Amino acid sequence: MVKEGYWYGLPLVLIAGGLFGFGLTIAGALFLVAAALVLNFFRDPERTIPVDPNLIVSPADGRVVEVVEENLEGRAVRRVSIFMSPFDVHVNRSPIAGTIGSVVYRAGSFHMASQARASVENEQNIFTVRGGAGEIMVKQIAGVLARRIVFWKKPGDEIGRGERVGLIKFGSRVDVAMDPQVELRVRVGDRVRAGTSVLGGIPADAPPSA
């Protein structure tokens, strides 16, 4: 459980206890159910991280909704977009081991996170990680319910593959932009888990990424 979950869940538990104390059983039960749902949103299970340095793992739990090749800031990339429902784990992890590069927050709209335009128009936090698998860009994108993005790292931090980096509250979307030479191991519709599921890998004979 991440600490943010206690800030949201414990007040609901206290209210439920008070309502039960006054004999308001139905109201108390409703608040108790709400507390359980909120605390479930902020669960933070341990994960078994792949050790192969050429692998790129998913930074988020959810469903792959888009796999496209596009031009991003003047370079060709392969983007994998993952939709996080309110029932998925919300903690985000680093896709590779390396060093945090830039971290940029952009205000924006709050369209449904499963829509393609969310990658461009929604509120988002964008960070890069540079390591043995090249430079990976990750976008934490807010959705309709998620209006608070949390990021715990700063530029220059050393980070491990699968290490926790932050979370997006109450469901959202995460985009991962990789070098086109990455051999993908997922497709649209696949379910992935942060830190555990492999998105792709760098071929052993591939030249270093620029």
PDB file of C-alpha atoms in Angstrom:
ATOM      1  CA  MET A   1       0.000   0.000   0.000  1.00  0.00           C
ATOM      2  CA  VAL A   2       1.399   3.415  -0.966  1.00  0.00           C
ATOM      3  CA  LYS A   3       1.038   6.123   1.664  1.00  0.00           C
ATOM      4  CA  GLU A   4      -1.362   8.184  -0.487  1.00  0.00           C
ATOM      5  CA  GLY A   5      -3.908   5.397  -0.037  1.00  0.00           C
ATOM      6  CA  TYR A   6      -4.091   5.942   3.714  1.00  0.00           C
ATOM      7  CA  TRP A   7      -4.857   9.645   3.248  1.00  0.00           C
ATOM      8  CA  TYR A   8      -7.943   8.723   1.221  1.00  0.00           C
ATOM      9  CA  GLY A   9      -9.004   5.454   2.854  1.00  0.00           C
ATOM     10  CA  LEU A  10      -8.598   5.979   6.595  1.00  0.00           C
ATOM     11  CA  PRO A  11     -11.035   8.949   6.845  1.00  0.00           C
ATOM     12  CA  LEU A  12     -13.689   6.753   5.221  1.00  0.00           C
ATOM     13  CA  VAL A  13     -12.957   3.978   7.723  1.00  0.00           C
ATOM     14  CA  LEU A  14     -13.302   6.436  10.629  1.00  0.00           C
ATOM     15  CA  ILE A  15     -16.591   7.772   9.271  1.00  0.00           C
ATOM     16  CA  ALA A  16     -17.869   4.213   8.862  1.00  0.00           C
ATOM     17  CA  GLY A  17     -16.909   3.446  12.476  1.00  0.00           C
ATOM     18  CA  GLY A  18     -18.746   6.516  13.696  1.00  0.00           C
ATOM     19  CA  LEU A  19     -21.872   5.630  11.735  1.00  0.00           C
ATOM     20  CA  PHE A  20     -21.828   2.085  13.105  1.00  0.00           C
ATOM     21  CA  GLY A  21     -21.444   3.564  16.585  1.00  0.00           C
ATOM     22  CA  PHE A  22     -24.646   5.567  16.101  1.00  0.00           C
ATOM     23  CA  GLY A  23     -26.490   2.518  14.819  1.00  0.00           C
ATOM     24  CA  LEU A  24     -26.537   3.661  11.176  1.00  0.00           C
ATOM     25  CA  THR A  25     -25.621   0.247   9.826  1.00  0.00           C
ATOM     26  CA  ILE A  26     -26.461   0.724   6.146  1.00  0.00           C
ATOM     27  CA  ALA A  27     -24.676   4.086   5.875  1.00  0.00           C
ATOM     28  CA  GLY A  28     -21.704   2.686   7.760  1.00  0.00           C
ATOM     29  CA  ALA A  29     -21.530  -0.308   5.447  1.00  0.00           C
ATOM     30  CA  LEU A  30     -21.555   1.953   2.387  1.00  0.00           C
ATOM     31  CA  PHE A  31     -18.636   3.998   3.726  1.00  0.00           C
ATOM     32  CA  LEU A  32     -16.791   0.811   4.610  1.00  0.00           C
ATOM     33  CA  VAL A  33     -17.217  -0.511   1.060  1.00  0.00           C
ATOM     34  CA  ALA A  34     -16.017   2.831  -0.309  1.00  0.00           C
ATOM     35  CA  ALA A  35     -12.948   2.648   1.964  1.00  0.00           C
ATOM     36  CA  ALA A  36     -12.173  -0.878   0.761  1.00  0.00           C
ATOM     37  CA  LEU A  37     -12.379   0.233  -2.884  1.00  0.00           C
ATOM     38  CA  VAL A  38     -10.133   3.242  -2.268  1.00  0.00           C
ATOM     39  CA  LEU A  39      -7.534   1.221  -0.377  1.00  0.00           C
ATOM     40  CA  ASN A  40      -7.605  -1.353  -3.169  1.00  0.00           C
ATOM     41  CA  PHE A  41      -6.774   1.396  -5.699  1.00  0.00           C
ATOM     42  CA  PHE A  42      -3.547   2.133  -3.833  1.00  0.00           C
ATOM     43  CA  ARG A  43      -2.289  -1.425  -3.333  1.00  0.00           C
ATOM     44  CA  ASP A  44       1.380  -1.939  -4.151  1.00  0.00           C
ATOM     45  CA  PRO A  45       2.249  -5.635  -4.594  1.00  0.00           C
ATOM     46  CA  GLU A  46       5.805  -6.870  -4.921  1.00  0.00           C
ATOM     47  CA  ARG A  47       6.845  -7.975  -8.397  1.00  0.00           C
ATOM     48  CA  THR A  48       9.461 -10.359  -9.812  1.00  0.00           C
ATOM     49  CA  ILE A  49      11.595  -8.256 -12.196  1.00  0.00           C
ATOM     50  CA  PRO A  50      13.288  -9.859 -15.248  1.00  0.00           C
ATOM     51  CA  VAL A  51      17.088  -9.695 -15.020  1.00  0.00           C
ATOM     52  CA  ASP A  52      18.023  -9.595 -18.739  1.00  0.00           C
ATOM     53  CA  PRO A  53      19.466  -6.053 -19.302  1.00  0.00           C
ATOM     54  CA  ASN A  54      18.126  -5.966 -22.869  1.00  0.00           C
ATOM     55  CA  LEU A  55      14.497  -6.332 -21.807  1.00  0.00           C
ATOM     56  CA  ILE A  56      12.026  -3.474 -21.487  1.00  0.00           C
ATOM     57  CA  VAL A  57       9.285  -4.089 -18.937  1.00  0.00           C
ATOM     58  CA  SER A  58       5.885  -2.510 -18.672  1.00  0.00           C
ATOM     59  CA  PRO A  59       5.769   0.628 -16.494  1.00  0.00           C
ATOM     60  CA  ALA A  60       2.087   0.080 -15.715  1.00  0.00           C
ATOM     61  CA  ASP A  61      -0.601  -2.497 -15.090  1.00  0.00           C
ATOM     62  CA  GLY A  62      -3.405  -2.537 -17.629  1.00  0.00           C
ATOM     63  CA  ARG A  63      -4.400  -3.328 -21.201  1.00  0.00           C
ATOM     64  CA  VAL A  64      -2.422  -2.452 -24.324  1.00  0.00           C
ATOM     65  CA  VAL A  65      -4.713  -0.183 -26.366  1.00  0.00           C
ATOM     66  CA  GLU A  66      -2.350   1.102 -29.042  1.00  0.00           C
ATOM     67  CA  VAL A  67       0.928   0.109 -30.733  1.00  0.00           C
ATOM     68  CA  VAL A  68       2.127   2.617 -33.338  1.00  0.00           C
ATOM     69  CA  GLU A  69       5.254   3.930 -34.998  1.00  0.00           C
ATOM     70  CA  GLU A  70       5.470   7.705 -35.044  1.00  0.00           C
ATOM     71  CA  ASN A  71       7.801  10.683 -35.062  1.00  0.00           C
ATOM     72  CA  LEU A  72       8.476  12.133 -31.643  1.00  0.00           C
ATOM     73  CA  GLU A  73      10.536  15.304 -31.302  1.00  0.00           C
ATOM     74  CA  GLY A  74      12.349  14.626 -34.554  1.00  0.00           C
ATOM     75  CA  ARG A  75      13.089  10.936 -34.082  1.00  0.00           C
ATOM     76  CA  ALA A  76      11.284   7.757 -35.036  1.00  0.00           C
ATOM     77  CA  VAL A  77       9.870   5.791 -32.102  1.00  0.00           C
ATOM     78  CA  ARG A  78       7.626   2.836 -31.448  1.00  0.00           C
ATOM     79  CA  ARG A  79       4.914   3.714 -28.933  1.00  0.00           C
ATOM     80  CA  VAL A  80       2.998   1.294 -26.744  1.00  0.00           C
ATOM     81  CA  SER A  81       0.007   2.747 -24.888  1.00  0.00           C
ATOM     82  CA  ILE A  82      -1.418   1.053 -21.790  1.00  0.00           C
ATOM     83  CA  PHE A  83      -4.848   1.860 -20.347  1.00  0.00           C
ATOM     84  CA  MET A  84      -5.092   1.568 -16.554  1.00  0.00           C
ATOM     85  CA  SER A  85      -8.626   0.970 -15.296  1.00  0.00           C
ATOM     86  CA  PRO A  86      -9.685   1.918 -11.753  1.00  0.00           C
ATOM     87  CA  PHE A  87      -9.265  -1.765 -10.829  1.00  0.00           C
ATOM     88  CA  ASP A  88      -5.602  -2.018 -11.899  1.00  0.00           C
ATOM     89  CA  VAL A  89      -2.594  -1.380  -9.660  1.00  0.00           C
ATOM     90  CA  HIS A  90      -1.775   2.328 -10.020  1.00  0.00           C
ATOM     91  CA  VAL A  91       1.913   2.316  -9.071  1.00  0.00           C
ATOM     92  CA  ASN A  92       4.196   2.960 -12.057  1.00  0.00           C
ATOM     93  CA  ARG A  93       7.675   1.461 -12.494  1.00  0.00           C
ATOM     94  CA  SER A  94      10.737   2.158 -14.616  1.00  0.00           C
ATOM     95  CA  PRO A  95      10.837   0.151 -17.882  1.00  0.00           C
ATOM     96  CA  ILE A  96      14.656  -0.163 -17.804  1.00  0.00           C
ATOM     97  CA  ALA A  97      17.623   0.340 -15.503  1.00  0.00           C
ATOM     98  CA  GLY A  98      19.468   3.608 -16.032  1.00  0.00           C
ATOM     99  CA  THR A  99      19.431   7.293 -15.217  1.00  0.00           C
ATOM    100  CA  ILE A 100      16.427   9.599 -15.091  1.00  0.00           C
ATOM    101  CA  GLY A 101      16.856  12.268 -17.769  1.00  0.00           C
ATOM    102  CA  SER A 102      14.288  15.008 -18.264  1.00  0.00           C
ATOM    103  CA  VAL A 103      11.096  15.278 -16.220  1.00  0.00           C
ATOM    104  CA  VAL A 104       8.412  17.540 -17.682  1.00  0.00           C
ATOM    105  CA  TYR A 105       4.881  18.188 -16.414  1.00  0.00           C
ATOM    106  CA  ARG A 106       2.227  19.405 -18.866  1.00  0.00           C
ATOM    107  CA  ALA A 107      -1.215  20.603 -17.879  1.00  0.00           C
ATOM    108  CA  GLY A 108      -4.039  19.505 -20.137  1.00  0.00           C
ATOM    109  CA  SER A 109      -7.521  18.089 -20.567  1.00  0.00           C
ATOM    110  CA  PHE A 110      -9.067  14.994 -18.994  1.00  0.00           C
ATOM    111  CA  HIS A 111     -10.399  12.956 -21.904  1.00  0.00           C
ATOM    112  CA  MET A 112     -11.098   9.251 -21.493  1.00  0.00           C
ATOM    113  CA  ALA A 113      -7.617   7.725 -21.151  1.00  0.00           C
ATOM    114  CA  SER A 114      -8.386   4.894 -23.594  1.00  0.00           C
ATOM    115  CA  GLN A 115      -8.775   7.426 -26.438  1.00  0.00           C
ATOM    116  CA  ALA A 116      -5.798   8.143 -28.710  1.00  0.00           C
ATOM    117  CA  ARG A 117      -6.056  11.929 -28.234  1.00  0.00           C
ATOM    118  CA  ALA A 118      -5.317  11.482 -24.520  1.00  0.00           C
ATOM    119  CA  SER A 119      -1.642  10.943 -25.439  1.00  0.00           C
ATOM    120  CA  VAL A 120      -1.461  14.518 -26.717  1.00  0.00           C
ATOM    121  CA  GLU A 121      -4.189  16.535 -24.995  1.00  0.00           C
ATOM    122  CA  ASN A 122      -4.457  15.206 -21.437  1.00  0.00           C
ATOM    123  CA  GLU A 123      -2.570  16.291 -18.334  1.00  0.00           C
ATOM    124  CA  GLN A 124       0.680  14.334 -18.243  1.00  0.00           C
ATOM    125  CA  ASN A 125       4.081  13.892 -16.664  1.00  0.00           C
ATOM    126  CA  ILE A 126       6.808  12.922 -19.143  1.00  0.00           C
ATOM    127  CA  PHE A 127      10.135  11.424 -18.099  1.00  0.00           C
ATOM    128  CA  THR A 128      13.007   9.689 -19.843  1.00  0.00           C
ATOM    129  CA  VAL A 129      15.304   6.897 -18.692  1.00  0.00           C
ATOM    130  CA  ARG A 130      18.673   6.326 -20.361  1.00  0.00           C
ATOM    131  CA  GLY A 131      20.300   2.914 -19.985  1.00  0.00           C
ATOM    132  CA  GLY A 132      21.654  -0.139 -21.770  1.00  0.00           C
ATOM    133  CA  ALA A 133      18.430  -0.502 -23.778  1.00  0.00           C
ATOM    134  CA  GLY A 134      18.762   3.060 -25.090  1.00  0.00           C
ATOM    135  CA  GLU A 135      16.566   5.973 -24.074  1.00  0.00           C
ATOM    136  CA  ILE A 136      12.953   5.250 -23.162  1.00  0.00           C
ATOM    137  CA  MET A 137      10.332   7.969 -22.811  1.00  0.00           C
ATOM    138  CA  VAL A 138       7.371   7.369 -20.517  1.00  0.00           C
ATOM    139  CA  LYS A 139       4.228   9.490 -20.265  1.00  0.00           C
ATOM    140  CA  GLN A 140       2.044   9.266 -17.176  1.00  0.00           C
ATOM    141  CA  ILE A 141      -1.289  10.508 -18.525  1.00  0.00           C
ATOM    142  CA  ALA A 142      -4.288  11.531 -16.436  1.00  0.00           C
ATOM    143  CA  GLY A 143      -7.744  10.301 -17.426  1.00  0.00           C
ATOM    144  CA  VAL A 144     -11.328  11.234 -16.558  1.00  0.00           C
ATOM    145  CA  LEU A 145     -11.062  10.133 -12.920  1.00  0.00           C
ATOM    146  CA  ALA A 146      -7.324  10.569 -12.446  1.00  0.00           C
ATOM    147  CA  ARG A 147      -6.472  14.211 -11.882  1.00  0.00           C
ATOM    148  CA  ARG A 148      -3.352  13.828  -9.820  1.00  0.00           C
ATOM    149  CA  ILE A 149      -0.083  12.450 -11.146  1.00  0.00           C
ATOM    150  CA  VAL A 150       2.638  11.598  -8.628  1.00  0.00           C
ATOM    151  CA  PHE A 151       6.329  11.227  -9.573  1.00  0.00           C
ATOM    152  CA  TRP A 152       8.918  10.403  -6.922  1.00  0.00           C
ATOM    153  CA  LYS A 153      12.162  10.763  -8.909  1.00  0.00           C
ATOM    154  CA  LYS A 154      14.226  13.673 -10.219  1.00  0.00           C
ATOM    155  CA  PRO A 155      16.683  14.157 -13.116  1.00  0.00           C
ATOM    156  CA  GLY A 156      19.990  12.418 -12.475  1.00  0.00           C
ATOM    157  CA  ASP A 157      18.593   9.702 -10.207  1.00  0.00           C
ATOM    158  CA  GLU A 158      19.909   6.199 -10.837  1.00  0.00           C
ATOM    159  CA  ILE A 159      17.074   3.711 -11.118  1.00  0.00           C
ATOM    160  CA  GLY A 160      16.643  -0.034 -11.459  1.00  0.00           C
ATOM    161  CA  ARG A 161      14.455  -1.899 -13.912  1.00  0.00           C
ATOM    162  CA  GLY A 162      11.024  -2.256 -12.351  1.00  0.00           C
ATOM    163  CA  GLU A 163      11.749   0.254  -9.591  1.00  0.00           C
ATOM    164  CA  ARG A 164       8.767   2.274  -8.433  1.00  0.00           C
ATOM    165  CA  VAL A 165       8.698   5.823  -9.848  1.00  0.00           C
ATOM    166  CA  GLY A 166       5.238   7.150  -9.008  1.00  0.00           C
ATOM    167  CA  LEU A 167       1.533   6.638  -9.546  1.00  0.00           C
ATOM    168  CA  ILE A 168      -1.556   8.063 -11.214  1.00  0.00           C
ATOM    169  CA  LYS A 169      -4.605   8.181  -8.997  1.00  0.00           C
ATOM    170  CA  PHE A 170      -7.783   6.317  -9.971  1.00  0.00           C
ATOM    171  CA  GLY A 171      -7.055   5.009 -13.475  1.00  0.00           C
ATOM    172  CA  SER A 172      -5.337   6.544 -16.460  1.00  0.00           C
ATOM    173  CA  ARG A 173      -2.944   5.810 -19.334  1.00  0.00           C
ATOM    174  CA  VAL A 174       0.793   5.283 -19.707  1.00  0.00           C
ATOM    175  CA  ASP A 175       2.648   5.645 -23.029  1.00  0.00           C
ATOM    176  CA  VAL A 176       6.069   4.108 -23.618  1.00  0.00           C
ATOM    177  CA  ALA A 177       8.152   5.400 -26.555  1.00  0.00           C
ATOM    178  CA  MET A 178      11.025   3.136 -27.607  1.00  0.00           C
ATOM    179  CA  ASP A 179      13.563   2.852 -30.396  1.00  0.00           C
ATOM    180  CA  PRO A 180      12.086   1.209 -33.539  1.00  0.00           C
ATOM    181  CA  GLN A 181      14.697  -1.555 -33.307  1.00  0.00           C
ATOM    182  CA  VAL A 182      12.994  -2.909 -30.202  1.00  0.00           C
ATOM    183  CA  GLU A 183      11.445  -6.317 -30.871  1.00  0.00           C
ATOM    184  CA  LEU A 184       7.960  -6.056 -29.384  1.00  0.00           C
ATOM    185  CA  ARG A 185       6.463  -8.923 -27.417  1.00  0.00           C
ATOM    186  CA  VAL A 186       3.004  -7.421 -26.892  1.00  0.00           C
ATOM    187  CA  ARG A 187       0.101  -6.443 -29.103  1.00  0.00           C
ATOM    188  CA  VAL A 188      -3.168  -4.552 -28.756  1.00  0.00           C
ATOM    189  CA  GLY A 189      -5.479  -6.258 -26.296  1.00  0.00           C
ATOM    190  CA  ASP A 190      -2.749  -7.865 -24.176  1.00  0.00           C
ATOM    191  CA  ARG A 191      -2.867  -7.469 -20.402  1.00  0.00           C
ATOM    192  CA  VAL A 192       0.414  -6.377 -18.799  1.00  0.00           C
ATOM    193  CA  ARG A 193       1.743  -5.920 -15.266  1.00  0.00           C
ATOM    194  CA  ALA A 194       4.213  -3.232 -14.191  1.00  0.00           C
ATOM    195  CA  GLY A 195       7.760  -4.474 -13.692  1.00  0.00           C
ATOM    196  CA  THR A 196       6.925  -8.041 -14.688  1.00  0.00           C
ATOM    197  CA  SER A 197       5.503  -8.095 -18.219  1.00  0.00           C
ATOM    198  CA  VAL A 198       8.056  -7.683 -21.015  1.00  0.00           C
ATOM    199  CA  LEU A 199       7.098  -5.129 -23.673  1.00  0.00           C
ATOM    200  CA  GLY A 200      10.065  -5.902 -25.900  1.00  0.00           C
ATOM    201  CA  GLY A 201      13.767  -6.395 -26.148  1.00  0.00           C
ATOM    202  CA  ILE A 202      16.835  -4.999 -27.886  1.00  0.00           C
ATOM    203  CA  PRO A 203      18.391  -7.551 -30.294  1.00  0.00           C
ATOM    204  CA  ALA A 204      21.848  -8.648 -29.136  1.00  0.00           C
ATOM    205  CA  ASP A 205      23.415  -7.523 -32.441  1.00  0.00           C
ATOM    206  CA  ALA A 206      21.668  -4.145 -32.566  1.00  0.00           C
ATOM    207  CA  PRO A 207      23.885  -1.021 -32.681  1.00  0.00           C
ATOM    208  CA  PRO A 208      23.780   1.288 -29.626  1.00  0.00           C
ATOM    209  CA  SER A 209      20.885   3.730 -29.681  1.00  0.00           C
ATOM    210  CA  ALA A 210      21.828   7.344 -30.362  1.00  0.00           C
TER     211      ALA A 210
END
